[in-house]
Tab-separated table of C-alpha atoms in Angstrom:
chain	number	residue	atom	x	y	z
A	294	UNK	CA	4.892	9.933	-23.566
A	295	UNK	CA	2.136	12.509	-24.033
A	296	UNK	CA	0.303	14.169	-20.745
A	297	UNK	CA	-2.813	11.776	-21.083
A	298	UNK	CA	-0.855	8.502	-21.469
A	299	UNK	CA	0.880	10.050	-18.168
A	300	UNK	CA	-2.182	10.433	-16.018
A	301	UNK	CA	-3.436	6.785	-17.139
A	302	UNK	CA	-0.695	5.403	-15.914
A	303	UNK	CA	-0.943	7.298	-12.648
A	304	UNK	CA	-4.535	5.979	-12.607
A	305	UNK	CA	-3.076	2.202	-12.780
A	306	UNK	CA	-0.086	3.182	-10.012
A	307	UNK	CA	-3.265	3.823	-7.031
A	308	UNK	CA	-3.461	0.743	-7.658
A	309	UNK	CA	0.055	-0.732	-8.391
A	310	UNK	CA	1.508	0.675	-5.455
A	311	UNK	CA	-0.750	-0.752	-2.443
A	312	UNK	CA	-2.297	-3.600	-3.995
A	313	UNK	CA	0.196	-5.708	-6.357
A	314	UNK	CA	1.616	-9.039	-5.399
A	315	UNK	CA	4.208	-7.312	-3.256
A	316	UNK	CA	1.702	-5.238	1.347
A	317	UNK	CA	1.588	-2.061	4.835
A	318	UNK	CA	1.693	2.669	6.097
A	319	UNK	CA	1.777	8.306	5.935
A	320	UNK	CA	2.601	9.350	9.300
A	321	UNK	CA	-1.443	8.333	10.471
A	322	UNK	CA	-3.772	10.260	8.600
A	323	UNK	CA	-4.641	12.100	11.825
A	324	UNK	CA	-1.051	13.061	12.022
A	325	UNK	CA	-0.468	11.580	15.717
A	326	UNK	CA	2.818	11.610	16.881
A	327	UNK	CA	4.119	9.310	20.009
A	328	UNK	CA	3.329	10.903	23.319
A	329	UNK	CA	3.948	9.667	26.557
A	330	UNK	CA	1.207	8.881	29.176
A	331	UNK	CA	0.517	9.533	32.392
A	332	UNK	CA	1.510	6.538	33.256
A	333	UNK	CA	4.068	5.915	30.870
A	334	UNK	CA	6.652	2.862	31.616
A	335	UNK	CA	10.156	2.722	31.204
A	336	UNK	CA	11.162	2.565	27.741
A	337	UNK	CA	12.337	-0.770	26.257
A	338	UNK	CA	15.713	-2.424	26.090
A	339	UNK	CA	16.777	-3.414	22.495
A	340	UNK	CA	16.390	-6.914	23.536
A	341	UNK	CA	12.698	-6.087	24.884
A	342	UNK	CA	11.858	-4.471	21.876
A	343	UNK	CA	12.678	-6.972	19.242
A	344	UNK	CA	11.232	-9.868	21.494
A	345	UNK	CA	7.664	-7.502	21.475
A	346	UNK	CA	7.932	-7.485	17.226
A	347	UNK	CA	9.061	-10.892	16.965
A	348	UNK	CA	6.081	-12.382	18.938
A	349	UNK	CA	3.499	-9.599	16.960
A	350	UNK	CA	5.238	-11.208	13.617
A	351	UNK	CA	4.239	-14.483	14.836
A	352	UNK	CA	0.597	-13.809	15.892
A	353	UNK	CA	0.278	-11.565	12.162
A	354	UNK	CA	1.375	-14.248	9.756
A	355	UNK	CA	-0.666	-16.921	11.432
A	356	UNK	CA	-3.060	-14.255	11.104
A	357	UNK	CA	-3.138	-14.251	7.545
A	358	UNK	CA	-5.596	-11.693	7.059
A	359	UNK	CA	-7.259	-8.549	8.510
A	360	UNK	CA	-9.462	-5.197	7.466
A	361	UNK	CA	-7.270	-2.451	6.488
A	362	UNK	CA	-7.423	1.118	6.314
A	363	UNK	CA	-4.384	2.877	3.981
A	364	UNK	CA	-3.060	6.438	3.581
A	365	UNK	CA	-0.812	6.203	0.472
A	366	UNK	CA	1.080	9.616	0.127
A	367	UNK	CA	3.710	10.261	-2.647
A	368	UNK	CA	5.883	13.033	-2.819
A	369	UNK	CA	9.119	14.463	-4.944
A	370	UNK	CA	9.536	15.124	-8.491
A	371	UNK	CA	7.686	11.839	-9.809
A	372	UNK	CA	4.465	10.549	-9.073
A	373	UNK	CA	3.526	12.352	-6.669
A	374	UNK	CA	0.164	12.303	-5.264
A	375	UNK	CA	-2.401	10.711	-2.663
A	376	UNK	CA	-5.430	7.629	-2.269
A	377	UNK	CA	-6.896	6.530	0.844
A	378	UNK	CA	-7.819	2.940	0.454
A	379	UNK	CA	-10.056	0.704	2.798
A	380	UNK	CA	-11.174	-2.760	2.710
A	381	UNK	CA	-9.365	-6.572	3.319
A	382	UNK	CA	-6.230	-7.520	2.618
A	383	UNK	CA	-4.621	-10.888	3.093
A	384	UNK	CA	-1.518	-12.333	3.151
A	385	UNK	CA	0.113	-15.446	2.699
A	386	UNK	CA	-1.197	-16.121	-0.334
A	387	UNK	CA	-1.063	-12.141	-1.144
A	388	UNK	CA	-4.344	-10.772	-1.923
A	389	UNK	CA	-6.800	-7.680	-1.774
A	390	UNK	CA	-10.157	-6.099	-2.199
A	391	UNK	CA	-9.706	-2.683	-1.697
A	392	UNK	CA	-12.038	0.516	-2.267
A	393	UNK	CA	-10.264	3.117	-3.100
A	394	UNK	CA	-11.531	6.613	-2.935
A	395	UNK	CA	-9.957	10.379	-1.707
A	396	UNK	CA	-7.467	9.546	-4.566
A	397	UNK	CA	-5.726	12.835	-6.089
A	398	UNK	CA	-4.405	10.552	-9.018
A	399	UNK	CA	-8.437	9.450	-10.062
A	400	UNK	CA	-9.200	13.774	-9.731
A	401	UNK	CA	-6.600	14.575	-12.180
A	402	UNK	CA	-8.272	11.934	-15.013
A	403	UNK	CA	-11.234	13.632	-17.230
A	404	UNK	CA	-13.872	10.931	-16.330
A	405	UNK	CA	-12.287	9.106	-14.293
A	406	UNK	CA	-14.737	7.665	-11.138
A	407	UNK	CA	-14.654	10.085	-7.575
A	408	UNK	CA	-14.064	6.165	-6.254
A	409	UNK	CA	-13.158	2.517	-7.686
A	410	UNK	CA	-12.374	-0.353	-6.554
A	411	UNK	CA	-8.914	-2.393	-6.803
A	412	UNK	CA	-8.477	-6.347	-6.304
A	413	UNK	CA	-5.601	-8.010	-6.117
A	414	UNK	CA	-5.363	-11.632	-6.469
A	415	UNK	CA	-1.817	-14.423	-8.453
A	416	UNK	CA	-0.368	-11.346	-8.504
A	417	UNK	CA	-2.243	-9.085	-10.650
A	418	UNK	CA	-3.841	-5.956	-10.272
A	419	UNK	CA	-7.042	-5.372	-11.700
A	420	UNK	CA	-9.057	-1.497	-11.242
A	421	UNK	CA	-12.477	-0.371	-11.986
A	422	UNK	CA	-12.246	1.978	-14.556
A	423	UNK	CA	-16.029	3.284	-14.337
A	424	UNK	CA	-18.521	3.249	-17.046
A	425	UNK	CA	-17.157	6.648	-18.943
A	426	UNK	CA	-13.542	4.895	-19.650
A	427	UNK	CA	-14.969	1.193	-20.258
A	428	UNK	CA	-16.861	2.890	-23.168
A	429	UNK	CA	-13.008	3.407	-24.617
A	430	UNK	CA	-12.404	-0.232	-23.967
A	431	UNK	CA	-15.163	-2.203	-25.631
A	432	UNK	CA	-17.250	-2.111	-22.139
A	433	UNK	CA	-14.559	-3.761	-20.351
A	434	UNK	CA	-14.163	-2.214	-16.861
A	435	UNK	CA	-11.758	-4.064	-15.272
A	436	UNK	CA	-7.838	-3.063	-16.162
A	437	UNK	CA	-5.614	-5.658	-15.788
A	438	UNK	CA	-1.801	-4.617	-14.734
A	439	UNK	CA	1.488	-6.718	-13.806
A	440	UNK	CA	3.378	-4.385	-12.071
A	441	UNK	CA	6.316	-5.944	-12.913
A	442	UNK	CA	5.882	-5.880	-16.296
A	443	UNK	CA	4.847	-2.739	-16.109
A	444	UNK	CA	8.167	-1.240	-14.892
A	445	UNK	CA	10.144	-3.215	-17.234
A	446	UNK	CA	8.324	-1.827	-20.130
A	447	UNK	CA	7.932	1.742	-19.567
A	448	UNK	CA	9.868	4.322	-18.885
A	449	UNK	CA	7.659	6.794	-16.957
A	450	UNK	CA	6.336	3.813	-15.008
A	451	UNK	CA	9.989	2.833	-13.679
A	452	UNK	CA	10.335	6.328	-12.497
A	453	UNK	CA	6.965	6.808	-11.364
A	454	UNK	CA	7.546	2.744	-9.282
A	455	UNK	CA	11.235	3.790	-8.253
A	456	UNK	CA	11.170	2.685	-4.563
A	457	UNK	CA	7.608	1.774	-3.838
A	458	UNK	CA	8.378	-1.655	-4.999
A	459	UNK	CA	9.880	-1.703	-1.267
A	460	UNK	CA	6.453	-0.890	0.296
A	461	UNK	CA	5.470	-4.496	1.454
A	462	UNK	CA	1.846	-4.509	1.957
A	463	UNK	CA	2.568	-8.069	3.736
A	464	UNK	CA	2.798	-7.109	7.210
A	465	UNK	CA	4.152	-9.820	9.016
A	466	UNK	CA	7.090	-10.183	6.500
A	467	UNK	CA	7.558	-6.244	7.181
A	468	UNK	CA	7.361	-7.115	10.954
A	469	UNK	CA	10.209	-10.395	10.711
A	470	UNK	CA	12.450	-7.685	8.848
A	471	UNK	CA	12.179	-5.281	11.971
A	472	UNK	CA	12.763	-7.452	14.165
A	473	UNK	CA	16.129	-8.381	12.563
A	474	UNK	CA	17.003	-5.148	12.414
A	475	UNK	CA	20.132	-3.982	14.322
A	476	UNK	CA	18.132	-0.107	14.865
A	477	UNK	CA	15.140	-1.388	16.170
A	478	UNK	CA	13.938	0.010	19.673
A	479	UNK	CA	11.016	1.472	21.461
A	480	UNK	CA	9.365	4.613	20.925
A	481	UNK	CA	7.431	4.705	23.954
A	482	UNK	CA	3.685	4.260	24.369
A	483	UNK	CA	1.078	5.976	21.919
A	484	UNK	CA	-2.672	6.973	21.474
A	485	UNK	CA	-4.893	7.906	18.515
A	486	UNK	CA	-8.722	8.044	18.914
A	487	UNK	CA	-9.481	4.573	20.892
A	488	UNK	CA	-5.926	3.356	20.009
A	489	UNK	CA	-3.718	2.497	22.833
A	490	UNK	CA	-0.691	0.940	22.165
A	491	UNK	CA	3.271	0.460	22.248
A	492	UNK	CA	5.126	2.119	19.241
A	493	UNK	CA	8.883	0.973	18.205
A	494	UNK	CA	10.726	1.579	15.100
A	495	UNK	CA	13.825	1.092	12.902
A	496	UNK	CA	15.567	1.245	9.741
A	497	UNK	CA	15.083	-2.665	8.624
A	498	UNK	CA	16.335	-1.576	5.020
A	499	UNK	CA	18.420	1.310	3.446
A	500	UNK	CA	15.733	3.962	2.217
A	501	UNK	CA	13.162	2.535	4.206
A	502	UNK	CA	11.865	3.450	8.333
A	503	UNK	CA	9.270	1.815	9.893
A	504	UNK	CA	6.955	1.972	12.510
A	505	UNK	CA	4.464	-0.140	14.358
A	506	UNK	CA	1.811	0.511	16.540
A	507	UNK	CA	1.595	-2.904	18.943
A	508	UNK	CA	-1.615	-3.184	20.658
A	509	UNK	CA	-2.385	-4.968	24.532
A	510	UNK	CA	-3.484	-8.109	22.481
A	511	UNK	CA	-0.373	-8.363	20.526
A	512	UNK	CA	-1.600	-7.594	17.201
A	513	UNK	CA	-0.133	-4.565	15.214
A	514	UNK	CA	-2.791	-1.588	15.025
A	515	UNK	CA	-0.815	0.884	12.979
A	516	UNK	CA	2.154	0.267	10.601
A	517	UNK	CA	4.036	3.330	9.286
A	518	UNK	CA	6.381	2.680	6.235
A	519	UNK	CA	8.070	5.154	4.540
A	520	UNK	CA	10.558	4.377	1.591
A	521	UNK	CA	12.836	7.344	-0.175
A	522	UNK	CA	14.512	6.410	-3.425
A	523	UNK	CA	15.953	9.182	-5.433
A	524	UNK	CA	13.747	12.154	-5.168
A	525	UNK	CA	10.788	10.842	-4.179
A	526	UNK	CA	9.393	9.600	-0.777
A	527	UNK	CA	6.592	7.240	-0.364
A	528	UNK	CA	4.456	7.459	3.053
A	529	UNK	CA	2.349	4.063	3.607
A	530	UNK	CA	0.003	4.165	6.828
A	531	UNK	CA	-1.924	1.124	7.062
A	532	UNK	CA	-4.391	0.290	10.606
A	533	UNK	CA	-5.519	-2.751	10.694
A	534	UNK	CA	-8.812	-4.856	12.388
A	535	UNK	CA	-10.499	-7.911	12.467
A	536	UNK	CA	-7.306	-9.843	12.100
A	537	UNK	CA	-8.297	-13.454	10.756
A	538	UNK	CA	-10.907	-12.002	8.835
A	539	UNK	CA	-11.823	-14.291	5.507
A	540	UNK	CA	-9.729	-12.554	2.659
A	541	UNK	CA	-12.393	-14.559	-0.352
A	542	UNK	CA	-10.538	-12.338	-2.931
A	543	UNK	CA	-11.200	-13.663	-6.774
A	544	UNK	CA	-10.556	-11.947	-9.544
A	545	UNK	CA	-12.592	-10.400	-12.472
A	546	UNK	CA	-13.751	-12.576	-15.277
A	547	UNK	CA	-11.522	-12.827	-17.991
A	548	UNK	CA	-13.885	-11.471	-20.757
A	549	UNK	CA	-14.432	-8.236	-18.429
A	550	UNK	CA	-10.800	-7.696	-18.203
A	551	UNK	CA	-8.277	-5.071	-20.462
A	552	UNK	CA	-4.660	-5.497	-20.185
A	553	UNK	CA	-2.914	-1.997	-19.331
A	554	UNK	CA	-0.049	-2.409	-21.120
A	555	UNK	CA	-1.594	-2.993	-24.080
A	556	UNK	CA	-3.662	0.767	-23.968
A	557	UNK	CA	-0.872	2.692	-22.771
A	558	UNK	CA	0.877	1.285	-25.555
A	559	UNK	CA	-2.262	2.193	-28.043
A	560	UNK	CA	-2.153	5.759	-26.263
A	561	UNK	CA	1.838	6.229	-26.854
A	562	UNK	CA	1.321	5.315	-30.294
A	563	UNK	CA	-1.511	7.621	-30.835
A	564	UNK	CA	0.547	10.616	-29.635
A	565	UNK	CA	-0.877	10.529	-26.023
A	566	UNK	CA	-4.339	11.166	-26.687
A	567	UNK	CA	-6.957	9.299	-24.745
């Protein structure tokens, strides 16, 4: 696959990776770590801590919804780069209407938009390519991409996906694995900005830690997942708000839609030139 068909399909992974059918959190974007304070309680039995997940897991999925703010960082040999996405995400059915914008993998695309916009909704991703690309696609600006089919088809996409399939932007489902998890425990308590809250953590998969950020009201405010597969590591920071928030999400219309696939296979054929 030539260079250009590469960066495309880094363009469509932004995308893929936070937004597709499968939802959650880099280390905060203000890099806070855990810090006791000065009136910090004792830490948490085992028991204590997986009670405190278990009932957040219970108030997110009835939930079903909130406004989210996501760090995606991607580092190692493959795929690596960043995008900083903001908007409302829902769960339960999965969906998402996300801006996306601070996105290394939209700088490295000749014309690419500075920001887009990414909606997920049955399962499908669909991106705002700008005007300057929909002028390559008959005026269509909306690329369409099943991420599933997208790793079964291509080569550089499987290696570029490799583990951030297991970056579950739902975050009560990520919450119910934690809790079941025989390393959970309690970090201690934790500030960031106006953020007050109780952090615990564990290993609720093999490659994968993660974090949450419990606030007073029992709602997660910060979920940190991080996922290694191979030689690449995949840092998901999500904060959330406004839990119950309407999550309206509908896709595109049809007629203003491109299927990915399709071009990258146009571009492959072409010799990589786009």
């Amino acid at each position: 696959m030539g260079r250009s068909a590469g960066k495309r399909a880094a363009f469509a992974l932004a995308a893929v990776v936070v937004v597709a059918g499968a939802s959650g959190c880099e280390d905060g974007a203000s890099g806070t770590k855990p810090g006791a304070s000065s009136a910090s309680p004792a830490a948490q039995s085992r028991e204590e801590a997986t009670k405190a997940v278990r009932a957040a897991y219970g108030k997110t999925a009835e939930a079903k919804s909130a406004k989210v703010e996501m760090r995606l960082v991607v580092s190692g040999t493959q795929g690596a780069g960043s995008s900083t996405f903001t908007g409302v995400q829902g769960w339960s059915p999965s969906v998402a209407d996300l801006k996306v914008t601070d996105s290394s993998y939209l700088a490295d695309i000749p014309g690419a938009p500075v920001e887009t916009r990414a909606i997920a909704s049955g399962g499908t991703t669909y991106m705002d390519v700008g005007a300057a690309q929909a002028a390559q696609t008959g005026g269509k600006r909306w690329m369409r991409i099943d991420p599933e089919q997208a790793a079964r088809e291509d080569e550089l996409l499987t290696q570029l996906t490799a583990g951030l399939s297991t970056v579950n932007q739902d975050p009560a489902k990520e919450l119910g694995l934690l809790a079941e998890a025989p390393s959970v425990r309690h970090i201690g308590p934790v500030t960031d900005d106006d953020v007050k809250a109780q952090a615990y953590e564990g290993e609720p998969a093999g490659g994968k830690h993660v974090e949450v950020w419990i606030g007073a009201d029992g709602y997660p405010v910060r979920m940190i997942v991080e996922t290694t597969t191979d030689k690449t590591l995949t840092k998901l920071t999500t904060d959330y708000t406004g839990y119950g928030t309407g999550a309206a999400v509908q896709a595109p219309p049809t007629e203003d839609t491109f299927d990915f696939m399709e071009l990258l296979k146009k571009i492959v054929a072409g010799g990589g030139q786009g």
